[in-house]
Tab-separated table of C-alpha atoms in Angstrom:
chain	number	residue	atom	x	y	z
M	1	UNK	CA	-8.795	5.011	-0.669
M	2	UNK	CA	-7.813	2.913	-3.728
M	3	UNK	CA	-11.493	1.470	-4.000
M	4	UNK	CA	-12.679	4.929	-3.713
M	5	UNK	CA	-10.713	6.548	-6.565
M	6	UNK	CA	-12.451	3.545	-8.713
M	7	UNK	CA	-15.407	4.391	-7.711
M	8	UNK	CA	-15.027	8.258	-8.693
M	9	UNK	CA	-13.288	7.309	-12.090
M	10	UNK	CA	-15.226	4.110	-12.981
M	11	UNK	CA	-13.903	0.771	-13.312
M	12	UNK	CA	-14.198	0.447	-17.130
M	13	UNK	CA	-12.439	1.997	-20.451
M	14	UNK	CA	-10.976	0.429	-23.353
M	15	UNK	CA	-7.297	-1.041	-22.471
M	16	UNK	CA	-4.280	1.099	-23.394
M	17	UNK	CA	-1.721	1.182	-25.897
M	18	UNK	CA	0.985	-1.280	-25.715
M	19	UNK	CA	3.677	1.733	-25.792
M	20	UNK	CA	1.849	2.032	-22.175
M	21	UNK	CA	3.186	-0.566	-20.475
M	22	UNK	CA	6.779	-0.513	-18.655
M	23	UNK	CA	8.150	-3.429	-19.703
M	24	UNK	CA	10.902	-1.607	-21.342
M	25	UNK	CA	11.568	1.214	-18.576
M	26	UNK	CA	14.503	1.023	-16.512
M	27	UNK	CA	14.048	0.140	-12.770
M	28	UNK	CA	13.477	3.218	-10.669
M	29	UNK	CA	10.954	4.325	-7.700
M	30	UNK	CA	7.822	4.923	-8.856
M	31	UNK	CA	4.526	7.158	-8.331
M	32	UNK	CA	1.897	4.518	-7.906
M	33	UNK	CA	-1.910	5.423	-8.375
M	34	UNK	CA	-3.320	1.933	-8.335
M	35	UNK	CA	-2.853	-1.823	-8.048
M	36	UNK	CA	-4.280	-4.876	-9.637
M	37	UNK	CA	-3.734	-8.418	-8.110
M	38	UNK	CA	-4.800	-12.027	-9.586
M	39	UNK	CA	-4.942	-13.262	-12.670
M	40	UNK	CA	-6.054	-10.238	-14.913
M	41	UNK	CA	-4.212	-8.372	-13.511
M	42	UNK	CA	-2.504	-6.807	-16.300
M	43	UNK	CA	-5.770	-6.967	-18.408
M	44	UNK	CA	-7.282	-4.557	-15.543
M	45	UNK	CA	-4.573	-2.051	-15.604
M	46	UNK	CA	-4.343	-1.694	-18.958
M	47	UNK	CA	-8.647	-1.234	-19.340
M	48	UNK	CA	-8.291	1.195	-16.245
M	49	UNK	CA	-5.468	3.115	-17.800
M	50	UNK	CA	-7.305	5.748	-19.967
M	51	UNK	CA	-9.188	6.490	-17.113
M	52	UNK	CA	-6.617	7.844	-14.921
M	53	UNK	CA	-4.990	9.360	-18.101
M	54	UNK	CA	-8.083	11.361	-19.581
M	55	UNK	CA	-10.491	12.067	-16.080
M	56	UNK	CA	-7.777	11.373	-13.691
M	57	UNK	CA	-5.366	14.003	-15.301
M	58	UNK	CA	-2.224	12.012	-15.774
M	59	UNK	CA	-1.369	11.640	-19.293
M	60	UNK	CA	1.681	10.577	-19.025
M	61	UNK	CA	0.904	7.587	-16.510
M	62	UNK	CA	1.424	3.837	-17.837
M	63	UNK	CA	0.873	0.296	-16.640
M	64	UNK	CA	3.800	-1.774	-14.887
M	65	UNK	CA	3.690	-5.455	-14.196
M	66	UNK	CA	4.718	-6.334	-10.627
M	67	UNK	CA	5.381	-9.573	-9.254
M	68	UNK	CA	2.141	-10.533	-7.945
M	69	UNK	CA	0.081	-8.454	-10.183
M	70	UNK	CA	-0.278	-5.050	-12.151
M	71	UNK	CA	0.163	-0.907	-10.818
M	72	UNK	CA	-0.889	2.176	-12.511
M	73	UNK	CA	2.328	4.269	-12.116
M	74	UNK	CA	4.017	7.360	-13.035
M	75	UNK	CA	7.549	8.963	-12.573
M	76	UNK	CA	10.958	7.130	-12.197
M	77	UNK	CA	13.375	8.846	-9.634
M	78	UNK	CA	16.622	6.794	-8.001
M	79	UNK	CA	15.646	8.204	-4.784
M	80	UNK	CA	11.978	8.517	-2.883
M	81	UNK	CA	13.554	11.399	-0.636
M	82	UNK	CA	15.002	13.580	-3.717
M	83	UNK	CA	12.958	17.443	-4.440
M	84	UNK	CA	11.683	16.305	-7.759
M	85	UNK	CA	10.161	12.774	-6.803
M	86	UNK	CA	8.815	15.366	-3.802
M	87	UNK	CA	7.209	17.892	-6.367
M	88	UNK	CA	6.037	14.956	-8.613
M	89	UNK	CA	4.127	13.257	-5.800
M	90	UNK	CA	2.784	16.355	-4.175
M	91	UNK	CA	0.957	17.429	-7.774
M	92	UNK	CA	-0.239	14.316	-7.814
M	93	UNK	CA	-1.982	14.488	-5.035
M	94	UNK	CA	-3.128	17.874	-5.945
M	95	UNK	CA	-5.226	16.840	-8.840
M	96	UNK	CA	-9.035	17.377	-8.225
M	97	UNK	CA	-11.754	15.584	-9.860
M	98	UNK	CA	-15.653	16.802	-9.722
M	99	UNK	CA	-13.829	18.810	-6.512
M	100	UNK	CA	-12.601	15.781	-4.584
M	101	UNK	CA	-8.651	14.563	-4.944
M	102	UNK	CA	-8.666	12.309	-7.410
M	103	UNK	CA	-5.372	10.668	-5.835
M	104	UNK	CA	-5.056	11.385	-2.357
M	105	UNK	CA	-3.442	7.819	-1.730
M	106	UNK	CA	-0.351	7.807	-4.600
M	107	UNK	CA	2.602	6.633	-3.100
M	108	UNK	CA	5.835	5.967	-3.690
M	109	UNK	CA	6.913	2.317	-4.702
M	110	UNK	CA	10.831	1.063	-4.911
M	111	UNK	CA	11.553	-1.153	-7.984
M	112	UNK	CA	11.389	-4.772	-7.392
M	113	UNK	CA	14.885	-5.374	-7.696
M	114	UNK	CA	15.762	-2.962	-4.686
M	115	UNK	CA	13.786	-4.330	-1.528
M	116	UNK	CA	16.105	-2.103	0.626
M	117	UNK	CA	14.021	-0.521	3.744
M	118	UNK	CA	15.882	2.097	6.112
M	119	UNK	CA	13.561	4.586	3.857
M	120	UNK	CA	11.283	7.808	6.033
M	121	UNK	CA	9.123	7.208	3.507
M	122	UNK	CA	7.833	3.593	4.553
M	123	UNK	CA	7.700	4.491	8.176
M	124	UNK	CA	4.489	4.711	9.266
M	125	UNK	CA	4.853	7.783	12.256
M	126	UNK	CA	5.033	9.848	8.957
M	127	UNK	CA	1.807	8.657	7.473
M	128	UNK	CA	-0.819	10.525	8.661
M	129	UNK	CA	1.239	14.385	8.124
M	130	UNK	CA	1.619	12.761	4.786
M	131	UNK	CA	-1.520	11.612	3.449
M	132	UNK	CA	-4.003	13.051	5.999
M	133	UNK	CA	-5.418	13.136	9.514
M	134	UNK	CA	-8.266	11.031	8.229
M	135	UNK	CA	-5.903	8.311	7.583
M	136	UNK	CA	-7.121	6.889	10.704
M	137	UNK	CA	-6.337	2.943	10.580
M	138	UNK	CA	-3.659	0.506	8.917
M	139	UNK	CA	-3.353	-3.330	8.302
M	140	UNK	CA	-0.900	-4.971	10.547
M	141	UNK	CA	0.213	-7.952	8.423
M	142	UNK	CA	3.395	-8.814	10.195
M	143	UNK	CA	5.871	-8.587	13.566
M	144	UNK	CA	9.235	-8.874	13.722
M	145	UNK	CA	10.456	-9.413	17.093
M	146	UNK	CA	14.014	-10.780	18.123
M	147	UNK	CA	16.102	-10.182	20.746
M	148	UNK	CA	18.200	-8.051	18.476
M	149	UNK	CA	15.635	-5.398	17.832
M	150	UNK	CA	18.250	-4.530	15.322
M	151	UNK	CA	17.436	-7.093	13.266
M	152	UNK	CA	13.965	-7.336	13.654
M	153	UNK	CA	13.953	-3.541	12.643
M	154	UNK	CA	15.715	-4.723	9.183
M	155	UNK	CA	13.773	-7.499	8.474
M	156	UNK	CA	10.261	-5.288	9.036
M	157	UNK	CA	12.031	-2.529	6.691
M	158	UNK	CA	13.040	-5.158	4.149
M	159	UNK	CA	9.474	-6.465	4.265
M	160	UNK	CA	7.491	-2.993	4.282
M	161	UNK	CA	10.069	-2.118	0.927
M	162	UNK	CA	9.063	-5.723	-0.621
M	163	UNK	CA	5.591	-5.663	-0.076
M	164	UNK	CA	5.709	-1.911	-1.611
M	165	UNK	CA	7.604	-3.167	-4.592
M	166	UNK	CA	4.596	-5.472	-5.295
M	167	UNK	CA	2.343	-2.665	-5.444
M	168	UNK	CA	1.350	-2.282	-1.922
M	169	UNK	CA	0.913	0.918	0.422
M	170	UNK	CA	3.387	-1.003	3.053
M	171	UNK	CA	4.945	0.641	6.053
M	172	UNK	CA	7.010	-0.291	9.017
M	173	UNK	CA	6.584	0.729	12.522
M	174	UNK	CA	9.507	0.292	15.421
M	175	UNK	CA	7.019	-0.075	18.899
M	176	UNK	CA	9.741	-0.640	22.069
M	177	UNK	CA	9.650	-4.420	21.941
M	178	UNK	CA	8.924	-5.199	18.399
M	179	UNK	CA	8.583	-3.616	14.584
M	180	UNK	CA	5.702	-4.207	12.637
M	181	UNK	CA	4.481	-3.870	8.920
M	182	UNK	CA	1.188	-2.414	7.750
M	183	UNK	CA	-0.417	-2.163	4.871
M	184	UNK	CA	-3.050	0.248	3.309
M	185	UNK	CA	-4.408	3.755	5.218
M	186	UNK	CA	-7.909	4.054	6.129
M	187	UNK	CA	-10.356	6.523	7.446
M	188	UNK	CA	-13.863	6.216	9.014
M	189	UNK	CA	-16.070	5.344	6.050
M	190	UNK	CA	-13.624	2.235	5.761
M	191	UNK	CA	-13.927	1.059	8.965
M	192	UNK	CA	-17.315	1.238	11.757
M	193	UNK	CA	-15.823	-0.217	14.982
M	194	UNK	CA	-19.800	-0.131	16.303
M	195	UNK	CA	-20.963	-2.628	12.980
M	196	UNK	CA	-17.567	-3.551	12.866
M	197	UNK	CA	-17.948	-2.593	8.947
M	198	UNK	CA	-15.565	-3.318	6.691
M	199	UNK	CA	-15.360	-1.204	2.990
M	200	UNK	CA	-14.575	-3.529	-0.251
M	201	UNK	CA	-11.252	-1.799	-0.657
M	202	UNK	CA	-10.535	-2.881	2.877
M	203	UNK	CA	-12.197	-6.355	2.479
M	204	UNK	CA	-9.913	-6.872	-0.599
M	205	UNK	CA	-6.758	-6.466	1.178
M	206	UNK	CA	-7.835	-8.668	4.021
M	207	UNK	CA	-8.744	-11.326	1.135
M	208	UNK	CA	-4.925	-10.734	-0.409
M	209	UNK	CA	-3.448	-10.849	2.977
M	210	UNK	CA	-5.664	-13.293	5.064
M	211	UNK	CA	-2.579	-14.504	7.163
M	212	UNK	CA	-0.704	-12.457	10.260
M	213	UNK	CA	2.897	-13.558	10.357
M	214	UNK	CA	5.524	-13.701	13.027
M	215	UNK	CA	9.021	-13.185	12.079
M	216	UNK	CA	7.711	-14.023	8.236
M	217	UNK	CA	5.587	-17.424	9.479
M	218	UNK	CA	1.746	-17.852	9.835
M	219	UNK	CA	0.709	-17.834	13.244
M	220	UNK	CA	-2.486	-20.536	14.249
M	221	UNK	CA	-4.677	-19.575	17.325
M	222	UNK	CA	-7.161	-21.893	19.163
M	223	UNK	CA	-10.862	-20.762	19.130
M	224	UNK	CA	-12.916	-21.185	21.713
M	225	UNK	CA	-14.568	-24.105	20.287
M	226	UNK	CA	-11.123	-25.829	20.382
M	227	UNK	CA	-10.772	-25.480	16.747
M	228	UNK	CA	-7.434	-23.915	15.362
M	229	UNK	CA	-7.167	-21.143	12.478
M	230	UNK	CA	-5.008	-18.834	10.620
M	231	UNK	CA	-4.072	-15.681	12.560
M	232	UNK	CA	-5.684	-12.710	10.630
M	233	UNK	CA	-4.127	-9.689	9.808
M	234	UNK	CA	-5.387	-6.607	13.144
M	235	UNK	CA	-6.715	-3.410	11.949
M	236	UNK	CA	-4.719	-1.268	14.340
M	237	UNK	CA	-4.852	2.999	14.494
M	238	UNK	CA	-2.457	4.878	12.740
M	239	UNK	CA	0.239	6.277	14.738
């Protein structure tokens, strides 16, 4: 959904003011409209900026540095749940552009320095009456399993709130036996099960997450050659 808001808004622009930027802001949850990982990260952000300010219709948006890279954000609310973080996020969404949302995927993001999970909105049986029926498929990156499901519920929540902190659209799921974390919502012109067809956005976040961990460790498998690999991260269907 990310890749396709680029594609509506363009990629390019001239990079934004340094009163922008949110070095200086105090830590608080966050509106995210984008994320930028690598290197230029930061150089990205700030050259997409004017872009989501002028045709994306958020003025008042600005670039935050993240751990690992760069998001395009708005807001800053001490809790995800409260009315006006609610409001805030629902307007977002709201905002058209050439009569197509211009944001349907802005999410909320916890500052960095509070990886807390135990949050509704990081749990992924909410996604799809959040963002969309068409939200059809999610990145399984990780399992927690233990056999104190209470503590592999808290360590998939922790990670789901960490990997949103960096930027990403992370959730956590509690199945029976074991709790899992996701990452990114997709719908059918992401994913073609019959050409098994990936989009770039989703080809992106396979190449920033290329490993499937168990209990926060890399998982090899044997192929059938007899050669051993990396576990990859499962495309599974939305709850």
């Amino acid at each position: 959904m990310r890749e396709e808001g680029a594609a509506v808004f363009g990629a390019g622009g001239a990079s934004g003011a340094s009163g922008s930027v949110a070095a200086s802001r105090p830590a608080a949850w966050r509106i995210v409209l984008a994320t930028y990982s690598g290197e230029n990260a930061l150089a990205q952000a700030h050259a997409a900026l004017p872009v989501f300010q002028n045709e994306g219709g958020v003025p008042e948006a600005f670039v935050e540095p993240r751990r690992r890279g760069a998001v395009i954000a708005v807001g800053a609310y001490d809790e995800p749940s409260s009315a006006a973080a609610q409001r805030h996020l629902a307007r977002i969404r709201a905002i058209t552009y050439n009569g197509r949302p211009a944001h349907p995927a802005a999410f909320l993001a916890p500052p960095e320095a509070r990886p807390t999970g135990g949050d509704p909105e990081l749990d992924l049986a909410t996604a799809r009456r959040r963002f969309g029926e068409s939200a059809k498929y999610t990145l399984q990156v990780a399992v927690y399993e233990s056999d104190r499901r209470a503590e592999a519920a808290r360590l998939a929540e922790q990670a789901a709130a960490s990997y949103r902190a960096d930027g990403e659209l992370a959730f956590y799921f509690h199945g029976p036996n074991r709790s899992m974390v996701t990452i990114g919502l997709f719908t059918d012109r992401d994913y073609d099960p019959q050409n098994n067809r990936y989009s770039a956005e989703l080809r992106a976040l396979l190449a920033r997450h290329p490993k499937h961990l168990l209990n926060g460790m890399g998982v090899r498998e044997r192929g059938p050659d007899g050669s051993t690999r990396d576990q990859p991260p499962q495309l599974v269907q939305t709850p």
